[in-house]
Coordinates of C-alpha atoms and ligand atoms in Angstrom, one line a residue:
M1 CA -4.9 18.1 27.9
S2 CA -3.4 15.6 25.4
A3 CA -1.6 12.7 27.0
L4 CA 1.0 13.2 24.4
E5 CA 2.0 16.8 25.2
N6 CA 5.7 17.2 25.3
T7 CA 6.1 13.4 25.2
P8 CA 9.3 12.3 23.4
V9 CA 8.8 9.8 20.6
T10 CA 11.4 8.1 18.4
I11 CA 10.3 6.7 15.0
I12 CA 12.6 4.4 13.0
G13 CA 11.8 4.9 9.3
A14 CA 10.6 7.8 7.1
G15 CA 8.3 6.0 4.9
V16 CA 4.6 6.4 4.5
A17 CA 3.9 4.8 7.9
G18 CA 6.7 6.7 9.8
L19 CA 5.9 10.1 8.4
T20 CA 2.2 9.8 8.8
A21 CA 2.7 8.8 12.4
A22 CA 5.1 11.7 12.9
C23 CA 2.6 14.2 11.7
A24 CA -0.3 12.7 13.7
L25 CA 1.8 12.5 17.0
A26 CA 3.4 16.0 16.5
Q27 CA 0.0 17.5 15.8
R28 CA -1.1 16.2 19.3
G29 CA 1.8 17.8 21.1
A30 CA 4.5 15.0 21.0
E31 CA 8.2 15.7 20.5
V32 CA 8.9 13.5 17.6
T33 CA 12.3 12.5 16.1
V34 CA 12.3 10.3 12.9
L35 CA 15.6 8.3 12.2
E36 CA 15.9 7.3 8.5
R37 CA 18.9 5.5 7.0
A38 CA 18.4 7.0 3.4
G39 CA 20.4 10.2 2.9
A40 CA 17.4 11.7 1.2
L41 CA 13.8 10.7 0.8
R42 CA 13.8 10.0 -2.7
E43 CA 11.8 7.8 -5.1
V44 CA 11.2 4.2 -4.1
G45 CA 8.2 2.2 -5.3
A46 CA 6.5 4.3 -8.0
G47 CA 2.7 4.3 -7.8
L48 CA 0.2 3.9 -5.1
Q49 CA -3.6 3.7 -5.1
I50 CA -4.9 5.4 -2.0
S51 CA -8.4 4.5 -1.0
P52 CA -11.0 6.6 1.1
N53 CA -10.2 4.8 4.3
A54 CA -6.8 6.5 4.2
V55 CA -7.8 9.7 2.6
R56 CA -10.0 10.3 5.7
V57 CA -6.8 10.3 7.8
L58 CA -4.9 12.7 5.4
A59 CA -8.0 15.0 5.6
A60 CA -8.1 14.8 9.5
L61 CA -4.4 15.8 9.3
G62 CA -5.3 18.9 7.4
L63 CA -3.8 17.6 4.3
W64 CA -6.5 17.0 1.9
E65 CA -6.0 20.0 -0.4
R66 CA -2.3 19.2 -0.7
F67 CA -3.0 15.6 -1.4
R68 CA -5.6 16.4 -4.0
A69 CA -3.1 18.6 -5.7
I70 CA -0.5 15.9 -6.1
S71 CA -2.8 12.9 -6.9
V72 CA -5.3 11.9 -9.6
A73 CA -9.0 10.7 -9.0
S74 CA -9.6 7.1 -9.7
K75 CA -13.0 6.9 -11.4
R76 CA -13.2 3.2 -11.9
V77 CA -11.3 -0.2 -11.8
E78 CA -11.6 -2.2 -14.9
L79 CA -10.8 -6.0 -14.8
R80 CA -9.9 -7.1 -18.3
D81 CA -8.8 -10.4 -19.8
S82 CA -5.4 -10.7 -21.4
V83 CA -6.4 -9.6 -24.8
G84 CA -8.2 -6.5 -23.3
R85 CA -11.9 -7.5 -23.2
Q86 CA -13.7 -6.2 -20.3
V87 CA -14.6 -8.7 -17.6
A88 CA -15.9 -6.4 -14.9
R89 CA -15.8 -2.9 -13.7
L90 CA -16.1 -1.1 -10.5
D91 CA -17.6 2.4 -11.0
L92 CA -16.1 4.2 -8.1
A93 CA -17.1 7.6 -9.2
R94 CA -20.7 6.6 -10.0
H95 CA -21.4 4.3 -7.1
R96 CA -19.4 5.9 -4.3
P97 CA -19.5 9.6 -5.4
K98 CA -18.7 11.0 -1.9
D99 CA -15.6 8.9 -1.4
H100 CA -12.1 9.8 -2.6
F101 CA -10.2 7.1 -4.5
R102 CA -6.8 8.5 -5.6
M103 CA -3.7 7.4 -7.4
V104 CA -0.3 9.1 -6.7
H105 CA 3.4 8.8 -7.1
R106 CA 4.9 7.4 -3.8
A107 CA 7.7 10.1 -4.0
R108 CA 5.1 13.0 -4.1
L109 CA 3.2 11.4 -1.2
V110 CA 6.3 11.0 0.9
A111 CA 7.5 14.6 0.0
M112 CA 4.1 16.0 1.2
L113 CA 4.1 14.0 4.4
E114 CA 7.9 15.1 5.1
Q115 CA 6.8 18.7 4.6
A116 CA 3.8 18.4 6.9
A117 CA 5.9 16.6 9.5
R118 CA 8.5 19.3 9.6
E119 CA 5.9 22.0 9.8
A120 CA 4.4 20.2 12.8
G121 CA 7.9 20.4 14.4
V122 CA 9.2 16.9 13.7
R123 CA 12.9 16.4 13.6
I124 CA 14.0 14.2 10.8
E125 CA 17.5 12.7 10.9
L126 CA 18.5 11.4 7.5
D127 CA 21.6 9.2 7.0
H128 CA 20.9 7.6 10.4
E129 CA 20.8 3.8 10.1
V130 CA 19.5 2.3 13.4
G131 CA 21.6 -0.8 14.3
D132 CA 21.0 -1.5 18.0
L133 CA 17.6 -0.3 19.1
P134 CA 17.8 2.9 21.2
E135 CA 16.6 2.7 24.9
V136 CA 13.9 5.3 24.8
P137 CA 10.6 5.7 26.6
L138 CA 8.6 5.2 23.3
L139 CA 9.9 3.7 20.1
I140 CA 7.9 3.2 17.0
G141 CA 9.1 0.7 14.4
A142 CA 8.1 2.1 11.1
D143 CA 11.1 0.4 9.4
G144 CA 9.4 -1.7 6.7
V145 CA 9.4 -5.4 5.7
K146 CA 13.0 -5.9 7.0
S147 CA 12.2 -4.2 10.4
R148 CA 14.6 -4.5 13.2
V149 CA 12.0 -3.8 15.7
R150 CA 9.7 -6.6 14.7
P151 CA 12.1 -9.4 15.6
A152 CA 12.9 -7.6 19.0
L153 CA 9.1 -8.2 19.8
N154 CA 8.5 -11.5 17.9
G155 CA 11.8 -13.3 17.5
A156 CA 13.1 -14.5 14.1
E157 CA 10.5 -15.4 11.5
A158 CA 11.0 -16.6 7.9
P159 CA 8.7 -15.3 5.2
F160 CA 8.0 -17.9 2.3
F161 CA 8.2 -17.1 -1.4
T162 CA 4.8 -17.1 -3.1
G163 CA 6.1 -18.3 -6.4
Q164 CA 5.3 -14.9 -7.9
T165 CA 7.7 -12.2 -9.2
A166 CA 6.8 -8.6 -9.9
W167 CA 8.0 -5.9 -12.2
R168 CA 7.3 -2.3 -11.7
A169 CA 7.8 0.4 -14.3
L170 CA 7.0 4.0 -15.1
I171 CA 6.1 5.2 -18.6
P172 CA 4.8 8.5 -19.9
A173 CA 1.0 8.8 -19.6
E174 CA -1.1 9.6 -22.7
A175 CA -2.2 13.3 -22.4
D176 CA -5.9 12.3 -22.2
A177 CA -5.3 9.3 -20.0
P178 CA -8.6 8.7 -18.1
G179 CA -8.4 8.1 -14.3
V180 CA -8.9 4.4 -14.6
A181 CA -6.9 1.6 -13.0
Q182 CA -6.8 -1.5 -15.3
V183 CA -6.1 -5.0 -14.4
F184 CA -5.3 -7.4 -17.3
M185 CA -5.6 -11.0 -16.2
G186 CA -4.0 -14.0 -18.1
P187 CA -3.2 -17.6 -17.1
G188 CA -0.5 -17.4 -14.3
R189 CA 0.1 -13.6 -14.7
H190 CA -1.5 -10.2 -14.5
L191 CA -0.7 -6.5 -15.3
V192 CA -2.0 -3.5 -13.4
S193 CA -1.8 0.0 -14.9
Y194 CA -3.0 3.5 -13.9
P195 CA -2.0 7.1 -14.5
L196 CA -0.3 8.8 -11.6
G197 CA -0.5 12.5 -12.6
A198 CA 2.6 14.5 -13.4
G199 CA 2.5 12.8 -16.9
L200 CA 3.3 9.3 -15.6
R201 CA 1.7 5.9 -15.9
N202 CA 2.5 3.1 -13.5
I203 CA 2.8 -0.5 -14.5
V204 CA 3.0 -3.5 -12.1
A205 CA 3.3 -6.9 -13.8
V206 CA 3.1 -10.2 -11.9
V207 CA 4.1 -13.7 -13.1
E208 CA 4.1 -17.1 -11.5
R209 CA 7.6 -18.4 -11.7
P210 CA 9.5 -20.8 -9.6
D211 CA 12.9 -19.0 -9.5
W212 CA 12.8 -16.2 -7.0
H213 CA 14.4 -12.8 -6.5
D214 CA 15.2 -10.8 -3.5
E215 CA 12.4 -9.1 -1.6
G216 CA 13.8 -5.5 -2.0
W217 CA 12.0 -3.1 -4.3
S218 CA 14.8 -1.6 -6.3
L219 CA 16.7 -4.5 -8.0
P220 CA 17.0 -3.6 -11.7
G221 CA 15.3 -6.0 -14.0
D222 CA 15.5 -6.3 -17.9
P223 CA 12.6 -4.8 -19.8
A224 CA 12.9 -7.4 -22.5
D225 CA 12.1 -10.1 -19.9
L226 CA 8.8 -8.1 -19.0
R227 CA 7.9 -7.8 -22.7
A228 CA 8.5 -11.5 -23.3
A229 CA 6.4 -12.6 -20.3
F230 CA 3.5 -10.5 -21.5
A231 CA 3.9 -11.1 -25.3
R232 CA 0.5 -12.7 -25.6
F233 CA -1.3 -9.8 -24.0
G234 CA -3.4 -7.5 -26.2
G235 CA -5.3 -4.2 -25.8
P236 CA -3.0 -1.3 -24.8
V237 CA -0.5 -3.6 -23.1
P238 CA 2.0 -4.1 -26.1
D239 CA 2.2 -0.3 -26.6
W240 CA 2.8 0.5 -22.9
L241 CA 5.4 -2.3 -22.6
A242 CA 7.3 -1.1 -25.7
Q243 CA 7.8 2.3 -24.0
V244 CA 9.4 0.6 -20.9
E245 CA 13.1 1.8 -20.6
S246 CA 13.9 0.6 -17.1
V247 CA 12.2 -1.8 -14.7
G248 CA 12.4 -3.0 -11.1
I249 CA 11.9 -6.6 -10.2
W250 CA 11.4 -8.4 -6.9
G251 CA 10.0 -11.5 -5.4
L252 CA 6.7 -11.5 -3.6
F253 CA 6.8 -13.0 -0.1
R254 CA 4.1 -13.8 2.2
H255 CA 4.7 -12.8 5.9
P256 CA 2.4 -13.5 8.7
V257 CA 0.8 -10.4 10.4
A258 CA 3.0 -9.9 13.5
A259 CA 1.7 -11.7 16.7
H260 CA 3.1 -9.1 18.9
W261 CA 2.8 -5.4 17.8
Q262 CA 4.1 -3.7 21.0
D263 CA 5.6 -4.4 24.5
G264 CA 4.4 -1.2 26.3
R265 CA 7.5 0.7 25.3
R266 CA 8.0 -0.2 21.5
A267 CA 5.4 -0.6 18.7
L268 CA 5.2 -1.5 15.1
I269 CA 3.3 0.1 12.3
G270 CA 3.0 -0.2 8.6
D271 CA 4.9 -3.0 6.7
A272 CA 6.9 -3.6 9.8
A273 CA 3.7 -5.1 11.4
H274 CA 1.9 -6.5 8.4
P275 CA 3.6 -6.6 5.1
T276 CA 1.0 -7.6 2.4
L277 CA 1.0 -8.8 -1.1
P278 CA 0.0 -5.8 -3.4
F279 CA -3.2 -7.4 -4.6
M280 CA -5.6 -5.1 -2.7
A281 CA -3.5 -2.0 -3.0
Q282 CA -3.7 -1.5 0.7
G283 CA -0.1 -1.6 2.1
A284 CA 0.4 2.2 2.3
V285 CA -3.3 2.7 3.1
M286 CA -2.9 0.4 6.2
A287 CA 0.2 2.2 7.2
I288 CA -1.8 5.5 7.2
E289 CA -4.7 4.1 9.1
D290 CA -2.2 2.5 11.8
A291 CA -0.5 6.0 12.1
W292 CA -3.7 7.8 13.0
V293 CA -5.0 5.1 15.4
L294 CA -1.7 4.9 17.2
A295 CA -1.6 8.6 17.8
A296 CA -5.4 8.6 18.9
C297 CA -4.8 5.7 21.3
L298 CA -1.6 7.3 22.9
D299 CA -3.4 10.8 23.0
S300 CA -6.4 9.5 25.0
D301 CA -4.7 7.4 27.5
A302 CA -1.8 8.6 29.8
D303 CA -1.0 4.9 30.6
Q304 CA 1.2 4.2 27.6
A305 CA 1.3 0.4 28.0
R306 CA -2.6 0.4 28.0
A307 CA -2.7 2.7 25.0
L308 CA -0.3 0.5 23.0
A309 CA -2.3 -2.6 23.9
R310 CA -5.5 -0.9 22.7
F311 CA -3.8 0.0 19.5
Q312 CA -2.9 -3.6 18.7
A313 CA -6.4 -4.7 19.6
L314 CA -7.9 -2.2 17.2
R315 CA -5.7 -2.8 14.3
Q316 CA -4.6 -6.3 14.2
P317 CA -7.9 -8.0 13.2
R318 CA -8.5 -5.4 10.5
C319 CA -5.0 -5.8 9.0
Q320 CA -5.4 -9.6 9.1
Q321 CA -8.6 -9.3 7.2
I322 CA -7.0 -7.0 4.6
V323 CA -3.8 -9.3 4.1
D324 CA -6.1 -12.5 3.9
A325 CA -8.1 -10.7 1.1
A326 CA -4.8 -9.7 -0.8
N327 CA -3.8 -13.3 -0.6
A328 CA -7.0 -14.6 -2.0
N329 CA -6.8 -12.0 -4.9
A330 CA -3.5 -13.4 -5.9
R331 CA -5.1 -16.7 -6.8
N332 CA -8.2 -14.9 -8.5
Y333 CA -6.1 -13.0 -10.9
H334 CA -4.2 -15.9 -12.3
L335 CA -6.8 -18.5 -13.0
R336 CA -6.3 -20.9 -15.9
G337 CA -8.4 -23.0 -18.3
P338 CA -12.1 -23.9 -17.6
T339 CA -11.9 -22.3 -14.0
R340 CA -10.8 -19.0 -15.6
A341 CA -13.6 -19.1 -18.1
V342 CA -16.4 -19.8 -15.5
A343 CA -15.0 -17.1 -13.1
H344 CA -14.8 -14.6 -15.9
A345 CA -18.3 -15.4 -17.1
G346 CA -19.7 -15.0 -13.6
L347 CA -17.9 -11.7 -13.1
R348 CA -19.1 -10.4 -16.5
A349 CA -22.8 -11.3 -15.5
V350 CA -22.5 -9.6 -12.0
S351 CA -20.9 -6.6 -13.5
R352 CA -23.7 -6.2 -16.0
M353 CA -26.8 -7.1 -14.0
A354 CA -25.8 -6.0 -10.5
P355 CA -23.0 -3.5 -11.1
T356 CA -22.9 -2.1 -7.5
R357 CA -22.6 -5.6 -6.0
L358 CA -18.8 -5.9 -6.7
I359 CA -18.0 -2.6 -5.0
E360 CA -20.5 -3.4 -2.1
R361 CA -18.4 -6.4 -1.4
F362 CA -15.6 -4.1 -0.3
A363 CA -17.7 -2.0 1.9
W364 CA -15.9 -3.3 5.0
L365 CA -12.7 -2.2 3.6
Y366 CA -13.6 1.3 2.2
D367 CA -16.2 2.4 4.8
Y368 CA -13.7 2.1 7.7
D369 CA -13.1 5.5 9.2
P370 CA -9.9 5.4 11.3
T371 CA -10.6 8.9 12.7
A372 CA -13.8 7.5 14.2
V373 CA -12.6 4.3 16.0
Ligands
LIG401 C1 4.1 -3.8 -6.3 C2 3.6 -3.0 -5.1 C3 2.5 -2.2 -5.4 C4 1.9 -1.6 -4.3 N1 0.8 -0.8 -4.5 C5 0.2 -0.2 -3.4 C6 -1.1 0.5 -3.5 O1 -1.5 0.7 -4.7 N2 -1.5 1.1 -2.5 C7 -1.0 1.0 -1.2 O2 -1.6 1.4 -0.3 N3 0.1 0.3 -1.1 C8 0.7 -0.3 -2.1 N4 1.9 -1.0 -1.9 C9 2.4 -1.2 -0.5 C10 3.1 0.0 0.1 O3 4.1 0.5 -0.8 C11 3.8 -0.4 1.4 O4 3.0 -1.1 2.2 C12 4.1 0.8 2.2 O5 4.9 1.7 1.3 C13 4.8 0.6 3.5 O6 5.2 1.7 4.1 P1 6.1 1.7 5.4 O7 6.4 3.1 5.7 O8 5.5 0.8 6.3 O9 7.4 1.0 4.9 P2 8.6 1.5 3.9 O10 8.0 2.3 2.8 O11 9.4 0.2 3.5 O12 9.5 2.4 4.7 C14 10.5 2.0 5.7 C15 11.4 3.1 5.9 O13 12.4 2.7 7.0 C16 13.6 2.9 6.7 N5 14.4 2.0 7.4 C17 14.4 0.7 7.4 N6 15.3 0.1 8.3 C18 15.9 1.2 8.9 C19 16.9 1.2 9.8 N7 17.5 0.3 10.5 N8 17.3 2.6 10.3 C20 16.7 3.7 9.7 N9 15.8 3.6 8.8 C21 15.4 2.4 8.3 C22 13.6 2.7 5.2 O14 14.7 3.2 4.4 C23 12.4 3.3 4.7 O15 12.4 4.7 4.4 C24 2.5 -1.7 -2.9 C25 3.6 -2.5 -2.8 C26 4.2 -3.1 -3.8 C27 5.5 -3.9 -3.6

């Protein structure tokens, strides 16, 4: 019998982490309640790239067909310079044909997970902002970067501003938009764009600038500032930016991966445990991995404290590795002057002569199967 059968679990936060954990725990027999401060699970955050390491979890939850229907296949990733010339490409469809790399609107993913959670018997209490943490036998903090559960386990911590500010926008996708994620790299700035399905194209644009913005995702910015910051970019970028009508802006902060993920009674998952810079496109992916591994650990060991300790031991080193890789990418995308010329020439050569080498460098990331650990 599952160690989770009829076990009450309270989750704070109905984002990707909280809802995936709710599904995984409820499917194993737990009685799950999710407390979410928002009045409705509406759009926050726009587009997400979801790599095979997370798709394996969605499939194990029985959600592959639904996920496929709401997402778009990512055939390749193209790295381009600021005027649009190709520097390198990762041919995902060609070199990893069995793996699913997908692109999806966050709102559609959240809606899918919410429906699956409710079908598994999860109670979701919207409009329920948690102030003081409830005294319950098992509390999961899936409450994002400004978590209340994290300081209860780790004390107060101060993230530091990276000197980078990001804009995020949605525009209509061209009818024949190929399933390609493109990164345009210029000195001190880069822009990522990909189609999301449902007729939409996602744009994330990052610049280095010393003045900083709040860390929240939904501060409104001015599309004119975005266009001015990328005025020297070429290729499709000017056309895309001309279509931007509204834009969100926020500062990118670096947080350490939490030292303490659990205390035997409370545990952290997702951004609450390991907020990351977006440069590996793995924040939501790690949240999905966490959710499965947490449920599997609790399911296979009736000793909750031991199960939670095992969960942290399995997840912390991997998340640290991913967060470190995202920090390194932040530098690589924004190179200037001679360093940039040398790095781009090297990438061009590798991409041309050994096209599988770039993708093989990420085998540790994409080959990981959370359902097998
Ligand atoms: C520019 C950008 C691009 C990104 N691109 C990608 C990508 O391509 N691929 C990818 O995998 N990830 C990406 N991410 C990261 C990803 O969006 C996050 O890592 C992920 O959404 C985190 O999910 P979460 O559930 O942990 O947190 P959140 O989504 O922040 O959810 C936390 C939830 O908790 C609720 N909550 C918080 N406090 C309380 C409280 N006190 N009481 C009740 N409820 C509360 C919130 O309302 C929210 O619903 C990107 C992030 C950014 C900023």
